[in-house]
């Protein structure tokens, strides 16, 4: 049972989330032989105020 946790800065549209879930599920099926019914994908949208890189918040860029 694959479990994939995707973290992104900011918000995604429902269509973007759908494509990400479909794509990850397909890769696990094609590469690892995992059935789609057994694959879990969780998308976490992290507010840019709560994510930093290079000593700065992403919201400050």
PDB file of C-alpha atoms in Angstrom:
ATOM      1  CA  UNK A   1       0.000   0.000   0.000  1.00  0.00           C
ATOM      2  CA  UNK A   2       1.896   3.088  -1.182  1.00  0.00           C
ATOM      3  CA  UNK A   3       1.351   6.316   0.718  1.00  0.00           C
ATOM      4  CA  UNK A   4       2.648   9.502  -0.902  1.00  0.00           C
ATOM      5  CA  UNK A   5       2.591  12.871   0.861  1.00  0.00           C
ATOM      6  CA  UNK A   6       3.004  15.882  -1.438  1.00  0.00           C
ATOM      7  CA  UNK A   7       3.645  19.261   0.160  1.00  0.00           C
ATOM      8  CA  UNK A   8       3.280  22.402  -1.927  1.00  0.00           C
ATOM      9  CA  UNK A   9       3.668  26.070  -1.118  1.00  0.00           C
ATOM     10  CA  UNK A  10       0.428  27.906  -1.701  1.00  0.00           C
ATOM     11  CA  UNK A  11      -2.872  26.699  -3.046  1.00  0.00           C
ATOM     12  CA  UNK A  12      -3.667  24.441  -5.981  1.00  0.00           C
ATOM     13  CA  UNK A  13      -6.856  24.227  -7.977  1.00  0.00           C
ATOM     14  CA  UNK A  14      -8.969  21.090  -7.775  1.00  0.00           C
ATOM     15  CA  UNK A  15      -7.925  20.285 -11.361  1.00  0.00           C
ATOM     16  CA  UNK A  16      -4.227  20.554 -10.452  1.00  0.00           C
ATOM     17  CA  UNK A  17      -4.745  18.261  -7.452  1.00  0.00           C
ATOM     18  CA  UNK A  18      -6.598  15.757  -9.597  1.00  0.00           C
ATOM     19  CA  UNK A  19      -3.759  15.672 -12.139  1.00  0.00           C
ATOM     20  CA  UNK A  20      -1.130  15.255  -9.409  1.00  0.00           C
ATOM     21  CA  UNK A  21      -3.034  12.349  -7.819  1.00  0.00           C
ATOM     22  CA  UNK A  22      -3.618  10.689 -11.206  1.00  0.00           C
ATOM     23  CA  UNK A  23       0.024  11.134 -12.241  1.00  0.00           C
ATOM     24  CA  UNK A  24       1.555   9.806  -9.026  1.00  0.00           C
ATOM     25  CA  UNK A  25      -0.845   6.867  -9.005  1.00  0.00           C
ATOM     26  CA  UNK A  26       0.041   6.054 -12.628  1.00  0.00           C
ATOM     27  CA  UNK A  27       3.798   6.194 -11.961  1.00  0.00           C
ATOM     28  CA  UNK A  28       3.479   3.796  -9.020  1.00  0.00           C
ATOM     29  CA  UNK A  29       1.410   1.451 -11.151  1.00  0.00           C
ATOM     30  CA  UNK A  30       3.796   1.591 -14.143  1.00  0.00           C
ATOM     31  CA  UNK A  31       7.093   1.508 -12.250  1.00  0.00           C
ATOM     32  CA  UNK A  32       6.341  -0.473  -9.097  1.00  0.00           C
ATOM     33  CA  UNK A  33       3.349  -2.540 -10.225  1.00  0.00           C
ATOM     34  CA  UNK A  34       1.151  -1.117  -7.469  1.00  0.00           C
ATOM     35  CA  UNK A  35      -2.595  -1.259  -8.128  1.00  0.00           C
ATOM     36  CA  UNK A  36      -4.276   2.157  -8.174  1.00  0.00           C
ATOM     37  CA  UNK A  37      -6.821   0.940  -5.620  1.00  0.00           C
ATOM     38  CA  UNK A  38      -4.009   0.509  -3.079  1.00  0.00           C
ATOM     39  CA  UNK A  39      -2.315   3.895  -3.601  1.00  0.00           C
ATOM     40  CA  UNK A  40      -2.959   6.820  -1.272  1.00  0.00           C
ATOM     41  CA  UNK A  41      -1.871  10.354  -2.185  1.00  0.00           C
ATOM     42  CA  UNK A  42      -2.192  13.220   0.276  1.00  0.00           C
ATOM     43  CA  UNK A  43      -1.645  16.805  -0.829  1.00  0.00           C
ATOM     44  CA  UNK A  44      -0.772  19.358   1.821  1.00  0.00           C
ATOM     45  CA  UNK A  45      -1.024  23.008   0.863  1.00  0.00           C
ATOM     46  CA  UNK A  46       1.316  24.990   3.072  1.00  0.00           C
ATOM     47  CA  UNK A  47       0.714  28.698   3.398  1.00  0.00           C
ATOM     48  CA  UNK A  48       3.693  30.604   1.995  1.00  0.00           C
ATOM     49  CA  UNK A  49       3.915  32.417   5.367  1.00  0.00           C
ATOM     50  CA  UNK A  50       4.735  29.029   6.942  1.00  0.00           C
ATOM     51  CA  UNK A  51       7.481  27.939   4.564  1.00  0.00           C
ATOM     52  CA  UNK A  52      10.986  29.340   4.337  1.00  0.00           C
ATOM     53  CA  UNK A  53      13.930  28.950   1.976  1.00  0.00           C
ATOM     54  CA  UNK A  54      17.310  30.611   2.062  1.00  0.00           C
ATOM     55  CA  UNK A  55      16.532  32.355   5.331  1.00  0.00           C
ATOM     56  CA  UNK A  56      13.368  34.023   4.017  1.00  0.00           C
ATOM     57  CA  UNK A  57       9.694  33.212   4.020  1.00  0.00           C
ATOM     58  CA  UNK A  58       8.360  32.296   0.600  1.00  0.00           C
ATOM     59  CA  UNK A  59       5.701  34.995   1.052  1.00  0.00           C
ATOM     60  CA  UNK A  60       8.483  37.630   1.166  1.00  0.00           C
ATOM     61  CA  UNK A  61       9.829  36.807  -2.289  1.00  0.00           C
TER      62      UNK A  61
END
